[in-house]
Amino acid sequence: MAKYSLSINGKKFSIEAEPDTPLLWVIRDYVGLKGTKFGCGMALCGACTVHLDGEPIRSCSTPVSTLKAANRITTIEGISANTDHAIQKAWIEAQVPQCGYCQSGQIMSAVALLKSNPNPNDEDIDAAMSGNICRCGTYPRIRKAIHRAADLIKESGNTTGK
Amino acid sequence: MQKTLNIDRRNFLKYSGLTGTALILGFSSSEAIPNREVLNLSRIAESFELTPFVIIEKSGQITIMNSKPEMGQGTFQSIPSLIAEELEVPLNKVIIKQTSGEKQFGAQTAGGSSSVRGSYANLRKTGASAREMLIKAASQQWSVPVEECYAEDVKVFHKPSGRSFSYGELVETASRLEVPKNPALKDPKDFKILGKPVQRPDIPLKVSGEAVFGMDAEVQGMVYASVERCPVFGGKIRKIDDSLTLKVKGVKQVVKAQRTLGKNTYEVVAVIAENYWAALKGRKALKVEWDYQGFDQFNTLDYEKNLRELAKTEGLVDHNAGDFEGTFAQAPLKLEAFYETPILSHSPMEPMNCLAQWKEGDQVEIWVSSQGPDSVKRSVAEAFGIPQENVKVNIFFNGGGFGRRLYQDFATEATSIAKAVGVGKPVKVIWTREDDTQQGPFRPMTFSALKAGLSSDGKAIAFQHKVIAPSIGATMNKSYDRTKSDGTMTEGISEQQYEIPNVKNLFVLSETHIPMAAWRAVTSTTLAFSHECFLDEMAVKAGKNSFDFRMELLNKESDTKRVLTKLREVSGWDKPLPKGWGRGIAQWEFFAGLAGQVVEVSKRKDGSIKIEKVYAVIDLGTVVNPDNTKAQVEGAITMAIGAATKDGITFEKGMVQQSNFHDNRMVRISEMPKVEVHILAEGGTKIKGVGEPGLPPLAPALANAIFNATGVRIRRLPFDLDKIV
Ligand code: FES
Ligand code: FES
C-alpha cells in the first residue's frame, strides 16, 4: 500500500492503494465517481477514458503510481456543472446514447478532440473517436453531434465549450 | 432512475411519500382489465393484488412504472409514454420507476422486440381510464356535464368557464369512482407523445455520467469477487491451490461456488477481496486444476465437419407445401448452395456483473443489470430451492443486453458465491471482458443447405432451406423435444412472403455441450444471410435483376411488398452507380418484425471493399418514437456489420480462442457507413418490433452488393472486407 494524492475534477483526494492499481478503479471505487466505466481493461474500448492534463487517456491501463499530485485528472463528472458543455448539449439534441455505457468515454474523447481541433471533418472525427467502441452503434449520431457541438462553440464564442 | 431506481413495494411507497388517498391504476396481468384500489399506506404495502402502473398523489406527483428494463432500446421512454399519452401528462412531469420483478407486474422481460407490442393496448387503456375518472371527478366537483370537461397538461378544464383543477385536487373524488371498463382511447391524430420524436428521459443521465448501471451498484460492507471458471465448458474442479492467492494484499478468501445457466451447472472458484483489483490479482495467482471430462476434445473445425456431414441427413420437416421433390427433379433450371455462419459473443459494453447478498432466513437480495427482473427472481429461486418471494431484485440500466442478459447465470453464480462467503455479506462479482467473451452463452452458428428449381422463364417453382445447427433450446432446457423441428433455429425461413408453390424446409439438430443463447434478432441473423443471398443466386440464374426477381414472387399485397417498393424508391435502386460500385438488396420478416435494406459498396484500388451507404426501411404498423426507431435501426445495422465482417467465436481444445476486443473485434466509428432509415408506420397489418428487425437484412444485402460489385459470391460469415478479391 502506498499513499497517493490526486487532483480529480479540481478536488484533492488522498487515497491509499497498491501502486499497480489502475486509475480506473481508484476513480470508481476509492473516490466513488462511477461515471467512468470499465469495458475491457486493456486500452481497447475507451469506456474508461478520462483526461490527464487535458489529454484523453485510458484509465484502465494507467497505474495510479504513474500519476503525480500536480496532474489534473478530469472525469465525465468534471466536464460541466449542469450537463451543459457544448458536447453534452449536442449529445442530448442528437439523442446519441442508447444503453449509454460507452458514452462517458465517447464524450471525454469528443471534448478532447474539439479542444485540439475546433473544426473537425468526418475523417478527423473517425480518427479521434476510433478508440471508443459503441456496441449499440451510436456512431452516426456521434459524428452528427460533434459537428453540432463545434457549431455551438463557434456561436457562443466560448472555446472551453462551457 | 438514479439512486432511486431500485424499489421494492415498501421502499417505493416510502419513496413516493404516499400518504392518505391516491389514485392508483393498473391492471391485473391475467385479466388485462384496469382495476383500482383506494388504499391507505399499510394496505398497499400488504396488497399483492394490485398492479399499480400509474399512481397519482394528492400532491400532484405522478409516478409511472416501467416494467421493461432499459438496455438502450428506449423502453424507459416508450413504455411510460403509453400511459402518459392517454393521461394527458408530459413525460417531464412524471417520475418513471423500474419494476423489480414483483409478481403482479406480470412479464417484465425485455426481449424479442416485444416490449411495446405486448404493452400497447393495456397501458393505453390504463392511462385512458385514469383520465376519464379525473374528468368525471372534476365534473362532479363543479356539478357540470362531463362533456364540458377535458384533460390537458395534468389538469382538467371546464371548457365554458375556463376553470381548471389540477389532477392532485381531483384524486380524492376520482378514487371513489368506478373504473371505466372500456375507456375511450385517444384518436392518434391528437397524440402529443406517441408517434413523435420525443427526447428520451434517460439520455441526460447518460450524458452527465449519473446513470446508474448494475456495475455501479454499491452497498455498505460489500466485498469484490473475480471468478475463475473452467476454460472448457463442463470441466470439474480437481484441485485448488490458493496459497499464492491468499498472500495477495487485500484478498480475503477463496470459495467454491456454482453457476447455473439453464439446465447447466458449472463449478467455479471465486477470489474474494477488499477491492476489485486485489480480487483480480488474487485470481491471477490462483491455480485450479480442472478435470475437463473429455470436453477438451471439442474444436470448431471438427464441429463444422460434423455439421456438413449432418447436412446429408434428411432432418425434420419445418414446413412442407406442394411437392418440392417432384418439382425440383423436373425443374428446367436448378441450383444448390451451402452457407456457413459462426458462433458469436454478445459483448455488451457493460461486462456481466452482479451484486448479491444471502441474508438470514434464506432471503436473497440482488442488484443487477438484467433484461428480466422476473427471470432473475425465478432463476435464483429455482437454483437454490427457495420461494421467489425470498428473492428481492434491484434492476439498473443495462449497459447493453442483446439477449445476453436474458440468461441469469451471473445472478445465480453471484448468489452462490455470496452464500459461500456467508450470511449477510454482500459480494460484488465483476466479470472481466475475457470472461464475458469466453464463458458464453453464445449465438449459435447455423449452416444452410439450399436448393431451388426455376421454370424456363426464370420463376422460382421449388425451394428448400435446410438448417443444420446446434439449438438454443437443446443446450439450455431440460425438456427439449427432439422429434420436432426447432422453430427458433429455423426462425423466419418459412415465414417469408415469397409465393413459391413447392417448398420443403428442414431442420437437422447438431448436439453440443456449448451453451447457446438468443442474440439480438436470434437465428434470423444467420438464416436471413443464407436465405436472401440464395434468393439472389436464384435471380442471377434466372438472369433477372435482384429486385424484379423478388417482386415477381410477391403478387399478393403484403407488408414485404410494401417494404420493398419503398426501398426501391428511397434507395434510388434504378439509378446507375459510379464505376466500381455495387448494390445489393435483402429483406427479412420474422417474429420480431420486418425490415429491408439496400447496401451500396465500392471497390477500392487495393481491392478492399468499402461499405458506402445503407438504406433501411422498417415496417412498424404503428410507431411510438420515430427518432428512437431510427436509432435502433442504426444500431442494429452497426451490430450486423460486425457480425458479418469481424470475428466469430471459435474453439480449440474445448476453449474459446478469442478473449478481448483485439481478437473479438467490434465495428469502430471509422468503419461506419452512412445510414438512412425510413419508417413505414401506416398501412401495416400489425404492430411490429423496433429493436431487432434492422439486423437480419444487412449481411445478405452486403454480400449481394459485393457480388454485384465484384462477381464474388460470399457463402460464409464472417468475411473480411479487405480480402474479398
Ligand atoms: S476499459 Fe479502458 S479502454 Fe476499455
Ligand atoms: S450506447 Fe451502448 S455501447 Fe454505446
PDB file of N, CA and C in Angstrom, chain B residues 500-573:
ATOM      1  N   ILE B 500     -43.819 -19.111 -53.596  1.00  0.00           N
ATOM      2  CA  ILE B 500     -43.178 -20.228 -54.294  1.00  0.00           C
ATOM      3  C   ILE B 500     -44.057 -21.450 -54.004  1.00  0.00           C
ATOM      4  N   PRO B 501     -44.578 -22.101 -55.035  1.00  0.00           N
ATOM      5  CA  PRO B 501     -45.608 -23.116 -54.810  1.00  0.00           C
ATOM      6  C   PRO B 501     -45.113 -24.378 -54.106  1.00  0.00           C
ATOM      7  N   ASN B 502     -43.870 -24.770 -54.310  1.00  0.00           N
ATOM      8  CA  ASN B 502     -43.404 -26.041 -53.732  1.00  0.00           C
ATOM      9  C   ASN B 502     -42.210 -25.777 -52.814  1.00  0.00           C
ATOM     10  N   VAL B 503     -42.462 -25.915 -51.518  1.00  0.00           N
ATOM     11  CA  VAL B 503     -41.420 -25.599 -50.543  1.00  0.00           C
ATOM     12  C   VAL B 503     -41.327 -26.716 -49.522  1.00  0.00           C
ATOM     13  N   LYS B 504     -40.111 -27.124 -49.224  1.00  0.00           N
ATOM     14  CA  LYS B 504     -39.935 -28.068 -48.115  1.00  0.00           C
ATOM     15  C   LYS B 504     -38.711 -27.635 -47.322  1.00  0.00           C
ATOM     16  N   ASN B 505     -38.957 -27.076 -46.145  1.00  0.00           N
ATOM     17  CA  ASN B 505     -37.869 -26.631 -45.289  1.00  0.00           C
ATOM     18  C   ASN B 505     -37.622 -27.653 -44.191  1.00  0.00           C
ATOM     19  N   LEU B 506     -36.364 -27.824 -43.841  1.00  0.00           N
ATOM     20  CA  LEU B 506     -35.977 -28.907 -42.932  1.00  0.00           C
ATOM     21  C   LEU B 506     -35.028 -28.412 -41.845  1.00  0.00           C
ATOM     22  N   PHE B 507     -34.981 -29.180 -40.766  1.00  0.00           N
ATOM     23  CA  PHE B 507     -34.053 -28.855 -39.680  1.00  0.00           C
ATOM     24  C   PHE B 507     -33.308 -30.105 -39.228  1.00  0.00           C
ATOM     25  N   VAL B 508     -32.002 -29.957 -39.092  1.00  0.00           N
ATOM     26  CA  VAL B 508     -31.192 -31.049 -38.545  1.00  0.00           C
ATOM     27  C   VAL B 508     -30.487 -30.529 -37.292  1.00  0.00           C
ATOM     28  N   LEU B 509     -30.743 -31.202 -36.187  1.00  0.00           N
ATOM     29  CA  LEU B 509     -30.126 -30.771 -34.925  1.00  0.00           C
ATOM     30  C   LEU B 509     -28.718 -31.337 -34.808  1.00  0.00           C
ATOM     31  N   SER B 510     -27.814 -30.479 -34.367  1.00  0.00           N
ATOM     32  CA  SER B 510     -26.468 -30.936 -34.042  1.00  0.00           C
ATOM     33  C   SER B 510     -26.261 -30.720 -32.550  1.00  0.00           C
ATOM     34  N   GLU B 511     -26.002 -31.811 -31.846  1.00  0.00           N
ATOM     35  CA  GLU B 511     -25.863 -31.702 -30.393  1.00  0.00           C
ATOM     36  C   GLU B 511     -24.538 -31.030 -30.022  1.00  0.00           C
ATOM     37  N   THR B 512     -24.540 -30.325 -28.940  1.00  0.00           N
ATOM     38  CA  THR B 512     -23.287 -29.786 -28.406  1.00  0.00           C
ATOM     39  C   THR B 512     -23.451 -29.482 -26.921  1.00  0.00           C
ATOM     40  N   HIS B 513     -22.326 -29.419 -26.227  1.00  0.00           N
ATOM     41  CA  HIS B 513     -22.372 -29.059 -24.808  1.00  0.00           C
ATOM     42  C   HIS B 513     -22.140 -27.551 -24.630  1.00  0.00           C
ATOM     43  N   ILE B 514     -21.862 -26.846 -25.737  1.00  0.00           N
ATOM     44  CA  ILE B 514     -21.629 -25.396 -25.635  1.00  0.00           C
ATOM     45  C   ILE B 514     -22.975 -24.701 -25.447  1.00  0.00           C
ATOM     46  N   PRO B 515     -23.132 -23.868 -24.412  1.00  0.00           N
ATOM     47  CA  PRO B 515     -24.442 -23.231 -24.178  1.00  0.00           C
ATOM     48  C   PRO B 515     -24.742 -22.153 -25.216  1.00  0.00           C
ATOM     49  N   MET B 516     -25.900 -22.255 -25.823  1.00  0.00           N
ATOM     50  CA  MET B 516     -26.302 -21.341 -26.889  1.00  0.00           C
ATOM     51  C   MET B 516     -27.445 -20.445 -26.416  1.00  0.00           C
ATOM     52  N   ALA B 517     -27.479 -19.223 -26.947  1.00  0.00           N
ATOM     53  CA  ALA B 517     -28.414 -18.231 -26.423  1.00  0.00           C
ATOM     54  C   ALA B 517     -29.012 -17.383 -27.536  1.00  0.00           C
ATOM     55  N   ALA B 518     -30.135 -16.771 -27.205  1.00  0.00           N
ATOM     56  CA  ALA B 518     -30.705 -15.783 -28.115  1.00  0.00           C
ATOM     57  C   ALA B 518     -29.736 -14.613 -28.208  1.00  0.00           C
ATOM     58  N   TRP B 519     -29.610 -14.064 -29.384  1.00  0.00           N
ATOM     59  CA  TRP B 519     -28.731 -12.917 -29.647  1.00  0.00           C
ATOM     60  C   TRP B 519     -29.589 -11.979 -30.458  1.00  0.00           C
ATOM     61  N   ARG B 520     -29.461 -10.716 -30.267  1.00  0.00           N
ATOM     62  CA  ARG B 520     -30.327  -9.735 -30.939  1.00  0.00           C
ATOM     63  C   ARG B 520     -30.757 -10.208 -32.342  1.00  0.00           C
ATOM     64  N   ALA B 521     -32.058 -10.424 -32.507  1.00  0.00           N
ATOM     65  CA  ALA B 521     -32.668 -10.953 -33.741  1.00  0.00           C
ATOM     66  C   ALA B 521     -32.401 -12.440 -33.950  1.00  0.00           C
ATOM     67  N   VAL B 522     -31.863 -13.069 -32.915  1.00  0.00           N
ATOM     68  CA  VAL B 522     -31.743 -14.523 -32.798  1.00  0.00           C
ATOM     69  C   VAL B 522     -31.233 -15.201 -34.077  1.00  0.00           C
ATOM     70  N   THR B 523     -31.917 -16.238 -34.524  1.00  0.00           N
ATOM     71  CA  THR B 523     -31.396 -17.037 -35.628  1.00  0.00           C
ATOM     72  C   THR B 523     -31.591 -16.349 -36.974  1.00  0.00           C
ATOM     73  N   SER B 524     -32.459 -15.344 -36.990  1.00  0.00           N
ATOM     74  CA  SER B 524     -32.622 -14.573 -38.226  1.00  0.00           C
ATOM     75  C   SER B 524     -31.313 -13.912 -38.641  1.00  0.00           C
ATOM     76  N   THR B 525     -30.405 -13.716 -37.680  1.00  0.00           N
ATOM     77  CA  THR B 525     -29.146 -13.053 -38.009  1.00  0.00           C
ATOM     78  C   THR B 525     -28.286 -13.915 -38.926  1.00  0.00           C
ATOM     79  N   THR B 526     -28.502 -15.224 -38.893  1.00  0.00           N
ATOM     80  CA  THR B 526     -27.717 -16.083 -39.795  1.00  0.00           C
ATOM     81  C   THR B 526     -28.585 -16.596 -40.946  1.00  0.00           C
ATOM     82  N   LEU B 527     -29.847 -16.899 -40.648  1.00  0.00           N
ATOM     83  CA  LEU B 527     -30.686 -17.513 -41.690  1.00  0.00           C
ATOM     84  C   LEU B 527     -31.097 -16.513 -42.766  1.00  0.00           C
ATOM     85  N   ALA B 528     -31.236 -15.245 -42.401  1.00  0.00           N
ATOM     86  CA  ALA B 528     -31.550 -14.246 -43.427  1.00  0.00           C
ATOM     87  C   ALA B 528     -30.396 -14.164 -44.420  1.00  0.00           C
ATOM     88  N   PHE B 529     -29.180 -14.334 -43.903  1.00  0.00           N
ATOM     89  CA  PHE B 529     -27.994 -14.293 -44.773  1.00  0.00           C
ATOM     90  C   PHE B 529     -28.065 -15.397 -45.826  1.00  0.00           C
ATOM     91  N   SER B 530     -28.221 -16.635 -45.371  1.00  0.00           N
ATOM     92  CA  SER B 530     -28.225 -17.736 -46.340  1.00  0.00           C
ATOM     93  C   SER B 530     -29.445 -17.645 -47.262  1.00  0.00           C
ATOM     94  N   HIS B 531     -30.595 -17.369 -46.669  1.00  0.00           N
ATOM     95  CA  HIS B 531     -31.848 -17.363 -47.419  1.00  0.00           C
ATOM     96  C   HIS B 531     -31.853 -16.271 -48.490  1.00  0.00           C
ATOM     97  N   GLU B 532     -31.519 -15.071 -48.089  1.00  0.00           N
ATOM     98  CA  GLU B 532     -31.636 -13.926 -49.001  1.00  0.00           C
ATOM     99  C   GLU B 532     -30.456 -13.820 -49.977  1.00  0.00           C
ATOM    100  N   CYS B 533     -29.311 -14.409 -49.615  1.00  0.00           N
ATOM    101  CA  CYS B 533     -28.227 -14.483 -50.600  1.00  0.00           C
ATOM    102  C   CYS B 533     -28.587 -15.519 -51.662  1.00  0.00           C
ATOM    103  N   PHE B 534     -29.188 -16.620 -51.207  1.00  0.00           N
ATOM    104  CA  PHE B 534     -29.562 -17.658 -52.163  1.00  0.00           C
ATOM    105  C   PHE B 534     -30.649 -17.149 -53.117  1.00  0.00           C
ATOM    106  N   LEU B 535     -31.556 -16.339 -52.594  1.00  0.00           N
ATOM    107  CA  LEU B 535     -32.566 -15.705 -53.454  1.00  0.00           C
ATOM    108  C   LEU B 535     -31.868 -14.926 -54.569  1.00  0.00           C
ATOM    109  N   ASP B 536     -30.783 -14.268 -54.190  1.00  0.00           N
ATOM    110  CA  ASP B 536     -30.010 -13.509 -55.166  1.00  0.00           C
ATOM    111  C   ASP B 536     -29.357 -14.435 -56.191  1.00  0.00           C
ATOM    112  N   GLU B 537     -28.858 -15.558 -55.704  1.00  0.00           N
ATOM    113  CA  GLU B 537     -28.272 -16.537 -56.628  1.00  0.00           C
ATOM    114  C   GLU B 537     -29.329 -17.018 -57.618  1.00  0.00           C
ATOM    115  N   MET B 538     -30.541 -17.186 -57.097  1.00  0.00           N
ATOM    116  CA  MET B 538     -31.641 -17.612 -57.975  1.00  0.00           C
ATOM    117  C   MET B 538     -31.926 -16.544 -59.030  1.00  0.00           C
ATOM    118  N   ALA B 539     -31.897 -15.282 -58.590  1.00  0.00           N
ATOM    119  CA  ALA B 539     -32.147 -14.179 -59.537  1.00  0.00           C
ATOM    120  C   ALA B 539     -31.089 -14.178 -60.634  1.00  0.00           C
ATOM    121  N   VAL B 540     -29.842 -14.405 -60.236  1.00  0.00           N
ATOM    122  CA  VAL B 540     -28.755 -14.424 -61.215  1.00  0.00           C
ATOM    123  C   VAL B 540     -28.974 -15.568 -62.208  1.00  0.00           C
ATOM    124  N   LYS B 541     -29.318 -16.730 -61.647  1.00  0.00           N
ATOM    125  CA  LYS B 541     -29.573 -17.903 -62.503  1.00  0.00           C
ATOM    126  C   LYS B 541     -30.707 -17.595 -63.494  1.00  0.00           C
ATOM    127  N   ALA B 542     -31.702 -16.882 -62.984  1.00  0.00           N
ATOM    128  CA  ALA B 542     -32.862 -16.550 -63.823  1.00  0.00           C
ATOM    129  C   ALA B 542     -32.543 -15.409 -64.783  1.00  0.00           C
ATOM    130  N   GLY B 543     -31.390 -14.813 -64.611  1.00  0.00           N
ATOM    131  CA  GLY B 543     -30.997 -13.689 -65.460  1.00  0.00           C
ATOM    132  C   GLY B 543     -31.813 -12.439 -65.180  1.00  0.00           C
ATOM    133  N   LYS B 544     -32.212 -12.272 -63.937  1.00  0.00           N
ATOM    134  CA  LYS B 544     -33.064 -11.130 -63.594  1.00  0.00           C
ATOM    135  C   LYS B 544     -32.407 -10.232 -62.553  1.00  0.00           C
ATOM    136  N   ASN B 545     -32.839  -9.021 -62.549  1.00  0.00           N
ATOM    137  CA  ASN B 545     -32.476  -8.046 -61.531  1.00  0.00           C
ATOM    138  C   ASN B 545     -32.976  -8.543 -60.166  1.00  0.00           C
ATOM    139  N   SER B 546     -32.133  -8.445 -59.137  1.00  0.00           N
ATOM    140  CA  SER B 546     -32.478  -8.992 -57.802  1.00  0.00           C
ATOM    141  C   SER B 546     -33.805  -8.456 -57.298  1.00  0.00           C
ATOM    142  N   PHE B 547     -34.063  -7.216 -57.621  1.00  0.00           N
ATOM    143  CA  PHE B 547     -35.290  -6.593 -57.131  1.00  0.00           C
ATOM    144  C   PHE B 547     -36.503  -7.147 -57.881  1.00  0.00           C
ATOM    145  N   ASP B 548     -36.415  -7.150 -59.195  1.00  0.00           N
ATOM    146  CA  ASP B 548     -37.542  -7.631 -60.003  1.00  0.00           C
ATOM    147  C   ASP B 548     -37.848  -9.093 -59.711  1.00  0.00           C
ATOM    148  N   PHE B 549     -36.776  -9.868 -59.527  1.00  0.00           N
ATOM    149  CA  PHE B 549     -36.972 -11.291 -59.252  1.00  0.00           C
ATOM    150  C   PHE B 549     -37.814 -11.478 -57.993  1.00  0.00           C
ATOM    151  N   ARG B 550     -37.498 -10.702 -56.968  1.00  0.00           N
ATOM    152  CA  ARG B 550     -38.267 -10.797 -55.727  1.00  0.00           C
ATOM    153  C   ARG B 550     -39.705 -10.332 -55.928  1.00  0.00           C
ATOM    154  N   MET B 551     -39.850  -9.213 -56.631  1.00  0.00           N
ATOM    155  CA  MET B 551     -41.202  -8.669 -56.808  1.00  0.00           C
ATOM    156  C   MET B 551     -42.091  -9.624 -57.605  1.00  0.00           C
ATOM    157  N   GLU B 552     -41.485 -10.382 -58.518  1.00  0.00           N
ATOM    158  CA  GLU B 552     -42.279 -11.360 -59.275  1.00  0.00           C
ATOM    159  C   GLU B 552     -42.843 -12.448 -58.369  1.00  0.00           C
ATOM    160  N   LEU B 553     -42.201 -12.613 -57.214  1.00  0.00           N
ATOM    161  CA  LEU B 553     -42.686 -13.631 -56.264  1.00  0.00           C
ATOM    162  C   LEU B 553     -43.639 -13.024 -55.237  1.00  0.00           C
ATOM    163  N   LEU B 554     -43.944 -11.747 -55.405  1.00  0.00           N
ATOM    164  CA  LEU B 554     -44.808 -11.050 -54.435  1.00  0.00           C
ATOM    165  C   LEU B 554     -46.001 -10.440 -55.177  1.00  0.00           C
ATOM    166  N   ASN B 555     -46.909 -11.287 -55.558  1.00  0.00           N
ATOM    167  CA  ASN B 555     -48.072 -10.774 -56.283  1.00  0.00           C
ATOM    168  C   ASN B 555     -49.165 -10.278 -55.348  1.00  0.00           C
ATOM    169  N   LYS B 556     -49.371 -11.020 -54.285  1.00  0.00           N
ATOM    170  CA  LYS B 556     -50.375 -10.599 -53.304  1.00  0.00           C
ATOM    171  C   LYS B 556     -49.872  -9.370 -52.552  1.00  0.00           C
ATOM    172  N   GLU B 557     -50.829  -8.560 -52.095  1.00  0.00           N
ATOM    173  CA  GLU B 557     -50.438  -7.425 -51.257  1.00  0.00           C
ATOM    174  C   GLU B 557     -49.853  -7.966 -49.960  1.00  0.00           C
ATOM    175  N   SER B 558     -48.740  -7.453 -49.537  1.00  0.00           N
ATOM    176  CA  SER B 558     -48.169  -7.880 -48.255  1.00  0.00           C
ATOM    177  C   SER B 558     -47.283  -6.763 -47.728  1.00  0.00           C
ATOM    178  N   ASP B 559     -46.987  -6.849 -46.431  1.00  0.00           N
ATOM    179  CA  ASP B 559     -46.086  -5.861 -45.835  1.00  0.00           C
ATOM    180  C   ASP B 559     -44.713  -5.917 -46.518  1.00  0.00           C
ATOM    181  N   THR B 560     -44.293  -7.118 -46.856  1.00  0.00           N
ATOM    182  CA  THR B 560     -42.995  -7.271 -47.527  1.00  0.00           C
ATOM    183  C   THR B 560     -42.977  -6.510 -48.852  1.00  0.00           C
ATOM    184  N   LYS B 561     -44.068  -6.630 -49.575  1.00  0.00           N
ATOM    185  CA  LYS B 561     -44.151  -5.950 -50.865  1.00  0.00           C
ATOM    186  C   LYS B 561     -44.078  -4.427 -50.673  1.00  0.00           C
ATOM    187  N   ARG B 562     -44.766  -3.951 -49.652  1.00  0.00           N
ATOM    188  CA  ARG B 562     -44.735  -2.508 -49.371  1.00  0.00           C
ATOM    189  C   ARG B 562     -43.326  -2.057 -49.012  1.00  0.00           C
ATOM    190  N   VAL B 563     -42.653  -2.874 -48.199  1.00  0.00           N
ATOM    191  CA  VAL B 563     -41.300  -2.512 -47.770  1.00  0.00           C
ATOM    192  C   VAL B 563     -40.362  -2.455 -48.980  1.00  0.00           C
ATOM    193  N   LEU B 564     -40.456  -3.470 -49.835  1.00  0.00           N
ATOM    194  CA  LEU B 564     -39.551  -3.498 -50.986  1.00  0.00           C
ATOM    195  C   LEU B 564     -39.834  -2.348 -51.948  1.00  0.00           C
ATOM    196  N   THR B 565     -41.110  -2.042 -52.107  1.00  0.00           N
ATOM    197  CA  THR B 565     -41.475  -0.947 -53.011  1.00  0.00           C
ATOM    198  C   THR B 565     -40.900   0.370 -52.501  1.00  0.00           C
ATOM    199  N   LYS B 566     -41.037   0.571 -51.204  1.00  0.00           N
ATOM    200  CA  LYS B 566     -40.497   1.789 -50.589  1.00  0.00           C
ATOM    201  C   LYS B 566     -38.962   1.823 -50.718  1.00  0.00           C
ATOM    202  N   LEU B 567     -38.374   0.669 -50.523  1.00  0.00           N
ATOM    203  CA  LEU B 567     -36.920   0.563 -50.573  1.00  0.00           C
ATOM    204  C   LEU B 567     -36.404   0.907 -51.971  1.00  0.00           C
ATOM    205  N   ARG B 568     -37.114   0.461 -52.980  1.00  0.00           N
ATOM    206  CA  ARG B 568     -36.711   0.752 -54.360  1.00  0.00           C
ATOM    207  C   ARG B 568     -36.679   2.262 -54.566  1.00  0.00           C
ATOM    208  N   GLU B 569     -37.710   2.899 -54.049  1.00  0.00           N
ATOM    209  CA  GLU B 569     -37.837   4.352 -54.215  1.00  0.00           C
ATOM    210  C   GLU B 569     -36.739   5.103 -53.442  1.00  0.00           C
ATOM    211  N   VAL B 570     -36.610   4.819 -52.137  1.00  0.00           N
ATOM    212  CA  VAL B 570     -35.692   5.630 -51.318  1.00  0.00           C
ATOM    213  C   VAL B 570     -34.220   5.352 -51.617  1.00  0.00           C
ATOM    214  N   SER B 571     -33.927   4.148 -52.117  1.00  0.00           N
ATOM    215  CA  SER B 571     -32.517   3.820 -52.351  1.00  0.00           C
ATOM    216  C   SER B 571     -32.069   4.223 -53.757  1.00  0.00           C
ATOM    217  N   GLY B 572     -33.004   4.677 -54.569  1.00  0.00           N
ATOM    218  CA  GLY B 572     -32.645   5.018 -55.941  1.00  0.00           C
ATOM    219  C   GLY B 572     -32.129   3.796 -56.693  1.00  0.00           C
ATOM    220  N   TRP B 573     -32.776   2.678 -56.434  1.00  0.00           N
ATOM    221  CA  TRP B 573     -32.344   1.388 -56.997  1.00  0.00           C
ATOM    222  C   TRP B 573     -32.156   1.441 -58.515  1.00  0.00           C
TER     223      TRP B 573
END
